[in-house]
Amino acid sequence: MSIIRIKDKTFKTSITEAEIKARIKALAQQINKDMEGKTPLFLGVLNGAFIFAADLMREMTIPCEISFVKLASYQGTTSTGKIKEVLGINEDLSGRHVIIVEDIVESGQTMKRMIESLGTRNPASIHICTLFFKPDKLREELDIDYVAFRIPDDFIVGYGLDYDHQGRELKDIYTIVEE
């Protein structure tokens, strides 16, 4: 286990890159099975999900497409609760099977708003695939189809997730250490 420092915070390793890759492979196998005969559109939520989305796509064996949307709701280590769409969706979603690829689901507010927005574009189905899920923080009723890790309500960084714009490049997941 290693200890790192990002700006004014200390973090320790909590999930290794090998564990993450194994869970992503298992998720991809399930999606490949569930979406067989369909051509799903993966919709990666930037910035946090870009590494997860790339690794997930490399494990897909069915025809599929990917696009990205950029939403913002974080400031430092806490969610502001206000979601603003920074970069929108340009694809026609009519009749498409959409899989939202998110780095982390906490309160569920971002996902709820996104599902409501996507629903107006007549997709055949909308599914949620998240790398991390904090069930104790969930405040919205959501069906999350694909979850790699259920985690406690700790602040994490690495593998695309950041602390104040830093740490996304870390290959493992690190949990904040209270000082």
mmCIF file of C-alpha atoms in Angstrom:
data_model
loop_
_atom_site.group_PDB
_atom_site.id
_atom_site.type_symbol
_atom_site.label_atom_id
_atom_site.label_comp_id
_atom_site.label_asym_id
_atom_site.label_seq_id
_atom_site.Cartn_x
_atom_site.Cartn_y
_atom_site.Cartn_z
ATOM 1 C CA MET A 1 0.000 0.000 0.000
ATOM 2 C CA SER A 2 1.396 3.370 -0.896
ATOM 3 C CA ILE A 3 0.726 6.812 0.500
ATOM 4 C CA ILE A 4 0.638 9.841 -1.806
ATOM 5 C CA ARG A 5 0.056 13.534 -1.362
ATOM 6 C CA ILE A 6 -1.989 15.709 -3.726
ATOM 7 C CA LYS A 7 -1.969 19.387 -2.868
ATOM 8 C CA ASP A 8 -3.050 19.578 0.801
ATOM 9 C CA LYS A 9 -4.453 16.025 1.158
ATOM 10 C CA THR A 10 -2.969 12.596 1.847
ATOM 11 C CA PHE A 11 -4.295 9.438 0.173
ATOM 12 C CA LYS A 12 -3.596 5.707 0.514
ATOM 13 C CA THR A 13 -4.041 2.920 -2.046
ATOM 14 C CA SER A 14 -7.440 1.243 -1.724
ATOM 15 C CA ILE A 15 -8.085 -0.528 -5.072
ATOM 16 C CA THR A 16 -5.288 -1.668 -7.362
ATOM 17 C CA GLU A 17 -5.172 -1.295 -11.124
ATOM 18 C CA ALA A 18 -5.322 -5.113 -11.473
ATOM 19 C CA GLU A 19 -8.555 -5.254 -9.427
ATOM 20 C CA ILE A 20 -10.063 -2.457 -11.527
ATOM 21 C CA LYS A 21 -9.146 -4.133 -14.832
ATOM 22 C CA ALA A 22 -10.615 -7.468 -13.664
ATOM 23 C CA ARG A 23 -13.933 -5.836 -12.706
ATOM 24 C CA ILE A 24 -14.088 -3.900 -16.000
ATOM 25 C CA LYS A 25 -13.537 -7.123 -17.926
ATOM 26 C CA ALA A 26 -16.399 -8.772 -15.994
ATOM 27 C CA LEU A 27 -18.693 -5.777 -16.643
ATOM 28 C CA ALA A 28 -17.856 -5.855 -20.354
ATOM 29 C CA GLN A 29 -18.650 -9.563 -20.533
ATOM 30 C CA GLN A 30 -22.062 -8.902 -18.977
ATOM 31 C CA ILE A 31 -22.770 -5.994 -21.347
ATOM 32 C CA ASN A 32 -21.638 -8.076 -24.346
ATOM 33 C CA LYS A 33 -24.130 -10.760 -23.298
ATOM 34 C CA ASP A 34 -26.988 -8.348 -22.478
ATOM 35 C CA MET A 35 -26.560 -6.279 -25.652
ATOM 36 C CA GLU A 36 -25.934 -9.122 -28.092
ATOM 37 C CA GLY A 37 -27.618 -8.353 -31.419
ATOM 38 C CA LYS A 38 -27.796 -4.638 -30.611
ATOM 39 C CA THR A 39 -25.332 -1.836 -31.305
ATOM 40 C CA PRO A 40 -25.242 0.153 -28.072
ATOM 41 C CA LEU A 41 -24.073 3.736 -27.861
ATOM 42 C CA PHE A 42 -21.802 4.249 -24.878
ATOM 43 C CA LEU A 43 -22.074 7.771 -23.539
ATOM 44 C CA GLY A 44 -19.016 8.572 -21.413
ATOM 45 C CA VAL A 45 -19.360 11.327 -18.835
ATOM 46 C CA LEU A 46 -16.284 13.561 -18.898
ATOM 47 C CA ASN A 47 -13.884 14.187 -17.359
ATOM 48 C CA GLY A 48 -13.850 11.418 -14.761
ATOM 49 C CA ALA A 49 -15.049 8.466 -16.852
ATOM 50 C CA PHE A 50 -12.652 8.825 -19.794
ATOM 51 C CA ILE A 51 -10.176 6.150 -18.634
ATOM 52 C CA PHE A 52 -12.957 3.782 -17.544
ATOM 53 C CA ALA A 53 -14.793 4.290 -20.865
ATOM 54 C CA ALA A 54 -11.626 3.589 -22.867
ATOM 55 C CA ASP A 55 -10.837 0.409 -20.944
ATOM 56 C CA LEU A 56 -14.460 -0.759 -21.136
ATOM 57 C CA MET A 57 -14.552 -0.202 -24.905
ATOM 58 C CA ARG A 58 -11.388 -2.271 -25.374
ATOM 59 C CA GLU A 59 -13.189 -5.214 -23.738
ATOM 60 C CA MET A 60 -16.316 -5.023 -25.930
ATOM 61 C CA THR A 61 -16.782 -7.814 -28.476
ATOM 62 C CA ILE A 62 -20.091 -6.628 -29.973
ATOM 63 C CA PRO A 63 -20.525 -3.753 -32.423
ATOM 64 C CA CYS A 64 -20.846 -0.515 -30.446
ATOM 65 C CA GLU A 65 -20.216 3.221 -30.606
ATOM 66 C CA ILE A 66 -19.004 5.814 -28.116
ATOM 67 C CA SER A 67 -19.613 9.494 -27.578
ATOM 68 C CA PHE A 68 -19.055 11.832 -24.646
ATOM 69 C CA VAL A 69 -20.925 14.429 -22.633
ATOM 70 C CA LYS A 70 -19.332 16.796 -20.156
ATOM 71 C CA LEU A 71 -21.165 17.621 -16.963
ATOM 72 C CA ALA A 72 -19.882 19.466 -13.939
ATOM 73 C CA SER A 73 -21.058 19.251 -10.316
ATOM 74 C CA TYR A 74 -17.869 19.121 -8.217
ATOM 75 C CA GLN A 75 -15.746 21.702 -6.497
ATOM 76 C CA GLY A 76 -12.760 20.374 -4.545
ATOM 77 C CA THR A 77 -13.865 17.242 -2.658
ATOM 78 C CA THR A 78 -17.626 17.866 -2.523
ATOM 79 C CA SER A 79 -20.462 17.951 -5.002
ATOM 80 C CA THR A 80 -22.118 21.324 -5.397
ATOM 81 C CA GLY A 81 -25.467 19.616 -6.024
ATOM 82 C CA LYS A 82 -25.895 21.782 -9.109
ATOM 83 C CA ILE A 83 -25.292 20.032 -12.418
ATOM 84 C CA LYS A 84 -24.449 22.012 -15.503
ATOM 85 C CA GLU A 85 -24.080 20.486 -18.957
ATOM 86 C CA VAL A 86 -20.819 21.741 -20.382
ATOM 87 C CA LEU A 87 -20.599 19.706 -23.591
ATOM 88 C CA GLY A 88 -23.768 18.240 -25.065
ATOM 89 C CA ILE A 89 -24.763 15.204 -27.092
ATOM 90 C CA ASN A 90 -24.813 15.503 -30.874
ATOM 91 C CA GLU A 91 -25.945 11.959 -31.782
ATOM 92 C CA ASP A 92 -29.478 10.986 -32.789
ATOM 93 C CA LEU A 93 -30.611 8.702 -29.953
ATOM 94 C CA SER A 94 -33.928 7.582 -31.484
ATOM 95 C CA GLY A 95 -34.248 3.823 -31.163
ATOM 96 C CA ARG A 96 -30.721 3.491 -29.743
ATOM 97 C CA HIS A 97 -29.662 1.473 -26.705
ATOM 98 C CA VAL A 98 -27.726 4.018 -24.639
ATOM 99 C CA ILE A 99 -25.304 3.025 -21.894
ATOM 100 C CA ILE A 100 -24.195 5.939 -19.727
ATOM 101 C CA VAL A 101 -20.600 5.353 -18.593
ATOM 102 C CA GLU A 102 -19.971 7.199 -15.338
ATOM 103 C CA ASP A 103 -16.971 7.205 -13.018
ATOM 104 C CA ILE A 104 -18.939 7.407 -9.768
ATOM 105 C CA VAL A 105 -22.579 7.550 -8.682
ATOM 106 C CA GLU A 106 -23.159 9.153 -5.305
ATOM 107 C CA SER A 107 -26.404 11.090 -4.753
ATOM 108 C CA GLY A 108 -27.759 10.046 -8.159
ATOM 109 C CA GLN A 109 -28.748 13.605 -9.062
ATOM 110 C CA THR A 110 -26.464 13.778 -12.108
ATOM 111 C CA MET A 111 -27.747 10.448 -13.422
ATOM 112 C CA LYS A 112 -31.386 11.365 -12.799
ATOM 113 C CA ARG A 113 -31.022 14.616 -14.698
ATOM 114 C CA MET A 114 -29.141 12.911 -17.512
ATOM 115 C CA ILE A 115 -31.733 10.127 -17.858
ATOM 116 C CA GLU A 116 -34.535 12.691 -17.960
ATOM 117 C CA SER A 117 -32.698 14.640 -20.651
ATOM 118 C CA LEU A 118 -31.857 11.554 -22.721
ATOM 119 C CA GLY A 119 -35.413 10.224 -22.387
ATOM 120 C CA THR A 120 -36.739 13.150 -24.424
ATOM 121 C CA ARG A 121 -34.682 11.914 -27.395
ATOM 122 C CA ASN A 122 -36.590 8.599 -27.777
ATOM 123 C CA PRO A 123 -33.879 6.017 -27.083
ATOM 124 C CA ALA A 124 -34.885 2.332 -27.116
ATOM 125 C CA SER A 125 -33.317 1.953 -23.651
ATOM 126 C CA ILE A 126 -31.058 3.747 -21.199
ATOM 127 C CA HIS A 127 -28.662 1.877 -18.913
ATOM 128 C CA ILE A 128 -26.180 3.069 -16.307
ATOM 129 C CA CYS A 129 -22.675 1.626 -16.045
ATOM 130 C CA THR A 130 -20.543 3.024 -13.240
ATOM 131 C CA LEU A 131 -17.083 2.233 -12.009
ATOM 132 C CA PHE A 132 -17.941 3.232 -8.426
ATOM 133 C CA PHE A 133 -21.217 3.415 -6.542
ATOM 134 C CA LYS A 134 -21.727 4.829 -3.037
ATOM 135 C CA PRO A 135 -25.066 3.265 -1.984
ATOM 136 C CA ASP A 136 -25.107 5.132 1.352
ATOM 137 C CA LYS A 137 -25.122 8.502 -0.474
ATOM 138 C CA LEU A 138 -27.892 7.705 -3.003
ATOM 139 C CA ARG A 139 -30.810 10.154 -2.774
ATOM 140 C CA GLU A 140 -32.530 9.459 -6.095
ATOM 141 C CA GLU A 141 -34.260 6.266 -7.151
ATOM 142 C CA LEU A 142 -32.086 4.765 -9.883
ATOM 143 C CA ASP A 143 -31.675 1.439 -11.629
ATOM 144 C CA ILE A 144 -27.937 1.014 -12.008
ATOM 145 C CA ASP A 145 -27.430 -1.876 -14.391
ATOM 146 C CA TYR A 146 -23.658 -2.285 -14.179
ATOM 147 C CA VAL A 147 -21.552 -1.525 -11.082
ATOM 148 C CA ALA A 148 -17.866 -2.391 -10.846
ATOM 149 C CA PHE A 149 -17.371 -1.446 -7.173
ATOM 150 C CA ARG A 150 -19.726 -0.564 -4.316
ATOM 151 C CA ILE A 151 -17.696 1.622 -1.982
ATOM 152 C CA PRO A 152 -18.172 3.486 1.320
ATOM 153 C CA ASP A 153 -18.601 7.239 1.444
ATOM 154 C CA ASP A 154 -14.900 8.083 1.261
ATOM 155 C CA PHE A 155 -13.325 10.577 -1.112
ATOM 156 C CA ILE A 156 -11.299 8.750 -3.765
ATOM 157 C CA VAL A 157 -8.858 9.776 -6.469
ATOM 158 C CA GLY A 158 -7.111 8.065 -9.377
ATOM 159 C CA TYR A 159 -8.047 6.137 -12.509
ATOM 160 C CA GLY A 160 -9.684 9.241 -13.992
ATOM 161 C CA LEU A 161 -11.085 10.670 -10.753
ATOM 162 C CA ASP A 162 -9.455 13.834 -9.488
ATOM 163 C CA TYR A 163 -8.920 16.005 -6.488
ATOM 164 C CA ASP A 164 -9.054 19.629 -7.583
ATOM 165 C CA HIS A 165 -7.981 18.695 -11.160
ATOM 166 C CA GLN A 166 -5.068 16.497 -10.079
ATOM 167 C CA GLY A 167 -4.569 12.738 -9.695
ATOM 168 C CA ARG A 168 -6.525 11.507 -12.735
ATOM 169 C CA GLU A 169 -3.361 9.854 -14.106
ATOM 170 C CA LEU A 170 -2.936 7.508 -11.125
ATOM 171 C CA LYS A 171 -3.377 3.849 -12.103
ATOM 172 C CA ASP A 172 -4.759 2.744 -8.721
ATOM 173 C CA ILE A 173 -7.579 4.180 -6.633
ATOM 174 C CA TYR A 174 -6.542 6.078 -3.517
ATOM 175 C CA THR A 175 -8.748 6.931 -0.540
ATOM 176 C CA ILE A 176 -8.322 10.120 1.422
ATOM 177 C CA VAL A 177 -6.618 9.746 4.814
ATOM 178 C CA GLU A 178 -8.132 11.917 7.524
ATOM 179 C CA GLU A 179 -5.383 13.854 9.248
#
